[in-house]
Amino acid sequence: MKLSVLDLISVRDGQTTGQALRASKQLVDTADRLGFTRYWVAEHHNMPSVASTAPATELMYLGQDTEQIRLGSGGVMLPNHAPLAVAEQFALLTAAYGDRIDLGIGRAPGTDPITSAAMRGHLGEGRMVDRAGNTLDPVEQFPQHIVDILSLFSPGGAEIPMFGDRVHRLSPTPHLDAAPEVWLLGSSGYSAQLAAVLGLPYVFAHHFAGRGTETALGLYRSEFTATEYGSTPKTFVTVNTIAAETEEEAWKLAGPYQYTMANLRVGDPMRPLPTVGARVDELMTDGHRALAEQMTAPWAIGTPDQVAAKLRADAERFGVDEIMLQPVAGSYESDPLDAAPARVRTLELVAEALAD
C-alpha cells in the first residue's frame, strides 16, 4: 500500500508561522526519506491554528532538497482564485520540480464567508458582489474554471475566440516543461460526479467528512468517463492518523486536534492548537469530549500495529491502494517550536509497521 501525507501546517500555542513552516519542512523531508508517494498542503484562511494559506508558495519552500516525493495542493480552493493565477503558480512549481507536481482542486472556500469574500476583493456585507452590488456565486463557475485550468495546461495553452476569426492565446508560462497532474477533491457526490465526467483523478476528504466515502467513490467509479485526462478511475482517501509506542500515548497526543475540531463544530472562537496534557484538559468541556468521541471514530489512532491494521482495513473497504495520512499528533510544551516530533514519529512508525 502506498502512503502519502496531507499537511495543514498546524500552529500551536506560542508558535510563529515561520516556526510552523520549519516544523512542516521536517515532515516533508521525513516523508521523502521514507518513500512516501506525495505530500500535499491544504488551503485555509483566517484560522489561528492553520498556517497553510497559499499552497504554491509553501511548496516552493517545502520542496527544497526533496528527491522523489510528489508535491501538491490538497487543495487549492478554486472559488477564491482566478484560474489563470492558479495555473501560473503551478506552472512555476513544475519549472522548479518537474513532473512531481499535483494540483488538487476543491470548491469549498476553506474559510468563513466574509473571509472568502475578502479573498476576491469583495466585501459587500460579507457577500461576493460585482461592481453593481449584485451577488456573485463563484461556486456556480467552478466546473467551467476547472475546464479553463485544464485548457491552460494543454500543449497550446487556452484559446479564446475573438471577433471574426481571431483567437487570443493564453499560456501560464513561456514554456511549460511538464503539466501538473490535476486532481479533483471533495466530500460529496457532486465532486465525485464532476471528476468522473471530466475523467480526472478524485480524492474524497474522508479525514474531514468521516462518512459518505463509499457512496462518493461508488459514484465516481460507476460514472467515470475516459477522457484525455484519464482512462480509468484513480483515487485514494485521507485519514487522520496518530501512531505512538503505546495506545495511551497516542490518545493523549490526539487531545489538541480533538479539541480544535470540536471547537470548529460548535462555532466557538478559534485559537492555536493547545499543547498536550494539562492545557488541553482544562479547555475541553463535556460537550467538546462528546463531539470528539464521535469525530474520531474514522481516525487511525494507536500503536503502530493498530494503526497499520486500521489503514489496511480502510484500503480494502474503499478499494484503494493509497492512503493519505494527515498526522494530527499534538505537541508537548517542551517540544521545540520549530519541530513537531510526534507528527514525524507517526510517519516513521506507520511506514515501519506497513513495511512488515
PDB file of C-alpha atoms in Angstrom, residues 16-130:
ATOM      1  CA  THR A  16       5.080  31.663  14.860  1.00  0.00           C
ATOM      2  CA  THR A  17       4.189  30.979  11.240  1.00  0.00           C
ATOM      3  CA  GLY A  18       7.888  30.659  10.419  1.00  0.00           C
ATOM      4  CA  GLN A  19       8.380  28.058  13.134  1.00  0.00           C
ATOM      5  CA  ALA A  20       5.333  26.124  11.913  1.00  0.00           C
ATOM      6  CA  LEU A  21       6.755  26.109   8.379  1.00  0.00           C
ATOM      7  CA  ARG A  22      10.091  24.794   9.621  1.00  0.00           C
ATOM      8  CA  ALA A  23       8.280  22.044  11.521  1.00  0.00           C
ATOM      9  CA  SER A  24       6.476  21.070   8.315  1.00  0.00           C
ATOM     10  CA  LYS A  25       9.787  21.071   6.440  1.00  0.00           C
ATOM     11  CA  GLN A  26      10.916  18.287   8.752  1.00  0.00           C
ATOM     12  CA  LEU A  27       7.675  16.453   7.984  1.00  0.00           C
ATOM     13  CA  VAL A  28       8.052  16.532   4.193  1.00  0.00           C
ATOM     14  CA  ASP A  29      11.748  15.650   4.439  1.00  0.00           C
ATOM     15  CA  THR A  30      10.843  12.631   6.569  1.00  0.00           C
ATOM     16  CA  ALA A  31       8.134  11.552   4.126  1.00  0.00           C
ATOM     17  CA  ASP A  32      10.576  11.889   1.227  1.00  0.00           C
ATOM     18  CA  ARG A  33      13.213   9.840   3.051  1.00  0.00           C
ATOM     19  CA  LEU A  34      10.705   7.101   3.904  1.00  0.00           C
ATOM     20  CA  GLY A  35       9.497   6.759   0.311  1.00  0.00           C
ATOM     21  CA  PHE A  36       6.025   8.270   0.698  1.00  0.00           C
ATOM     22  CA  THR A  37       4.266   8.899  -2.620  1.00  0.00           C
ATOM     23  CA  ARG A  38       3.101  12.509  -2.218  1.00  0.00           C
ATOM     24  CA  TYR A  39       2.984  15.431   0.198  1.00  0.00           C
ATOM     25  CA  TRP A  40       0.084  17.869  -0.120  1.00  0.00           C
ATOM     26  CA  VAL A  41      -0.661  21.113   1.706  1.00  0.00           C
ATOM     27  CA  ALA A  42      -4.154  22.486   2.220  1.00  0.00           C
ATOM     28  CA  GLU A  43      -5.654  25.959   1.793  1.00  0.00           C
ATOM     29  CA  HIS A  44      -7.381  27.570   4.776  1.00  0.00           C
ATOM     30  CA  HIS A  45      -7.723  31.218   5.740  1.00  0.00           C
ATOM     31  CA  ASN A  46      -8.130  33.305   8.886  1.00  0.00           C
ATOM     32  CA  MET A  47      -7.624  30.318  11.202  1.00  0.00           C
ATOM     33  CA  PRO A  48      -5.223  30.745  14.153  1.00  0.00           C
ATOM     34  CA  SER A  49      -4.372  27.024  14.163  1.00  0.00           C
ATOM     35  CA  VAL A  50      -3.529  26.709  10.447  1.00  0.00           C
ATOM     36  CA  ALA A  51      -0.664  28.389   8.561  1.00  0.00           C
ATOM     37  CA  SER A  52      -1.351  26.751   5.191  1.00  0.00           C
ATOM     38  CA  THR A  53      -2.894  29.669   3.299  1.00  0.00           C
ATOM     39  CA  ALA A  54      -1.017  29.678  -0.030  1.00  0.00           C
ATOM     40  CA  PRO A  55      -0.146  26.157  -1.251  1.00  0.00           C
ATOM     41  CA  ALA A  56       2.032  27.091  -4.240  1.00  0.00           C
ATOM     42  CA  THR A  57       4.150  29.499  -2.190  1.00  0.00           C
ATOM     43  CA  GLU A  58       4.565  26.983   0.622  1.00  0.00           C
ATOM     44  CA  LEU A  59       5.531  24.160  -1.728  1.00  0.00           C
ATOM     45  CA  MET A  60       8.272  26.208  -3.355  1.00  0.00           C
ATOM     46  CA  TYR A  61       9.925  26.349   0.097  1.00  0.00           C
ATOM     47  CA  LEU A  62       8.921  22.962   1.483  1.00  0.00           C
ATOM     48  CA  GLY A  63      10.015  21.038  -1.600  1.00  0.00           C
ATOM     49  CA  GLN A  64      13.633  22.203  -1.422  1.00  0.00           C
ATOM     50  CA  ASP A  65      16.096  19.299  -1.244  1.00  0.00           C
ATOM     51  CA  THR A  66      13.382  16.641  -1.649  1.00  0.00           C
ATOM     52  CA  GLU A  67      14.320  13.968  -4.156  1.00  0.00           C
ATOM     53  CA  GLN A  68      11.353  11.808  -5.165  1.00  0.00           C
ATOM     54  CA  ILE A  69       8.143  12.713  -3.358  1.00  0.00           C
ATOM     55  CA  ARG A  70       5.335  14.355  -5.329  1.00  0.00           C
ATOM     56  CA  LEU A  71       4.406  17.840  -4.106  1.00  0.00           C
ATOM     57  CA  GLY A  72       0.888  19.172  -4.340  1.00  0.00           C
ATOM     58  CA  SER A  73      -2.121  21.024  -3.037  1.00  0.00           C
ATOM     59  CA  GLY A  74      -4.858  19.354  -1.072  1.00  0.00           C
ATOM     60  CA  GLY A  75      -6.208  21.580  -2.279  1.00  0.00           C
ATOM     61  CA  VAL A  76      -6.399  24.960  -3.923  1.00  0.00           C
ATOM     62  CA  MET A  77      -9.893  26.287  -3.167  1.00  0.00           C
ATOM     63  CA  LEU A  78     -10.702  27.474  -6.666  1.00  0.00           C
ATOM     64  CA  PRO A  79     -13.651  29.802  -5.849  1.00  0.00           C
ATOM     65  CA  ASN A  80     -11.097  32.021  -4.076  1.00  0.00           C
ATOM     66  CA  HIS A  81      -8.899  32.443  -7.164  1.00  0.00           C
ATOM     67  CA  ALA A  82      -8.766  33.247 -10.855  1.00  0.00           C
ATOM     68  CA  PRO A  83      -7.962  30.086 -12.875  1.00  0.00           C
ATOM     69  CA  LEU A  84      -5.100  31.793 -14.738  1.00  0.00           C
ATOM     70  CA  ALA A  85      -3.418  32.804 -11.471  1.00  0.00           C
ATOM     71  CA  VAL A  86      -3.590  29.213 -10.200  1.00  0.00           C
ATOM     72  CA  ALA A  87      -2.221  27.858 -13.481  1.00  0.00           C
ATOM     73  CA  GLU A  88       0.671  30.338 -13.402  1.00  0.00           C
ATOM     74  CA  GLN A  89       1.601  29.392  -9.830  1.00  0.00           C
ATOM     75  CA  PHE A  90       1.647  25.665 -10.541  1.00  0.00           C
ATOM     76  CA  ALA A  91       3.448  26.129 -13.848  1.00  0.00           C
ATOM     77  CA  LEU A  92       6.251  27.753 -11.838  1.00  0.00           C
ATOM     78  CA  LEU A  93       6.264  24.776  -9.480  1.00  0.00           C
ATOM     79  CA  THR A  94       6.707  22.414 -12.423  1.00  0.00           C
ATOM     80  CA  ALA A  95       9.569  24.607 -13.639  1.00  0.00           C
ATOM     81  CA  ALA A  96      11.257  24.045 -10.263  1.00  0.00           C
ATOM     82  CA  TYR A  97      10.274  20.420  -9.564  1.00  0.00           C
ATOM     83  CA  GLY A  98       9.468  18.920 -12.966  1.00  0.00           C
ATOM     84  CA  ASP A  99       6.822  16.229 -13.223  1.00  0.00           C
ATOM     85  CA  ARG A 100       6.479  15.824  -9.437  1.00  0.00           C
ATOM     86  CA  ILE A 101       3.654  18.378  -9.066  1.00  0.00           C
ATOM     87  CA  ASP A 102      -0.002  17.636  -8.248  1.00  0.00           C
ATOM     88  CA  LEU A 103      -2.701  20.311  -8.444  1.00  0.00           C
ATOM     89  CA  GLY A 104      -5.530  19.234  -6.166  1.00  0.00           C
ATOM     90  CA  ILE A 105      -8.574  21.499  -6.549  1.00  0.00           C
ATOM     91  CA  GLY A 106     -11.608  21.922  -4.298  1.00  0.00           C
ATOM     92  CA  ARG A 107     -14.724  24.082  -4.428  1.00  0.00           C
ATOM     93  CA  ALA A 108     -15.132  24.875  -0.718  1.00  0.00           C
ATOM     94  CA  PRO A 109     -13.870  28.291   0.439  1.00  0.00           C
ATOM     95  CA  GLY A 110     -11.626  26.912   3.186  1.00  0.00           C
ATOM     96  CA  THR A 111     -12.839  29.671   5.486  1.00  0.00           C
ATOM     97  CA  ASP A 112     -15.861  31.693   6.578  1.00  0.00           C
ATOM     98  CA  PRO A 113     -17.986  33.633   4.027  1.00  0.00           C
ATOM     99  CA  ILE A 114     -16.624  37.070   4.952  1.00  0.00           C
ATOM    100  CA  THR A 115     -13.004  35.972   4.625  1.00  0.00           C
ATOM    101  CA  SER A 116     -13.830  34.219   1.359  1.00  0.00           C
ATOM    102  CA  ALA A 117     -15.307  37.458   0.016  1.00  0.00           C
ATOM    103  CA  ALA A 118     -12.202  39.343   1.111  1.00  0.00           C
ATOM    104  CA  MET A 119     -10.047  36.841  -0.791  1.00  0.00           C
ATOM    105  CA  ARG A 120     -11.553  38.115  -4.035  1.00  0.00           C
ATOM    106  CA  GLY A 121     -11.664  41.769  -3.029  1.00  0.00           C
ATOM    107  CA  HIS A 122     -15.417  41.987  -2.484  1.00  0.00           C
ATOM    108  CA  LEU A 123     -16.742  42.682   0.991  1.00  0.00           C
ATOM    109  CA  GLY A 124     -20.347  43.677   0.327  1.00  0.00           C
ATOM    110  CA  GLU A 125     -21.678  42.829   3.784  1.00  0.00           C
ATOM    111  CA  GLY A 126     -19.809  39.558   3.657  1.00  0.00           C
ATOM    112  CA  ARG A 127     -21.140  38.697   0.187  1.00  0.00           C
ATOM    113  CA  MET A 128     -19.209  38.440  -3.040  1.00  0.00           C
ATOM    114  CA  VAL A 129     -20.604  41.185  -5.265  1.00  0.00           C
ATOM    115  CA  ASP A 130     -19.941  42.716  -8.655  1.00  0.00           C
TER     116      ASP A 130
END
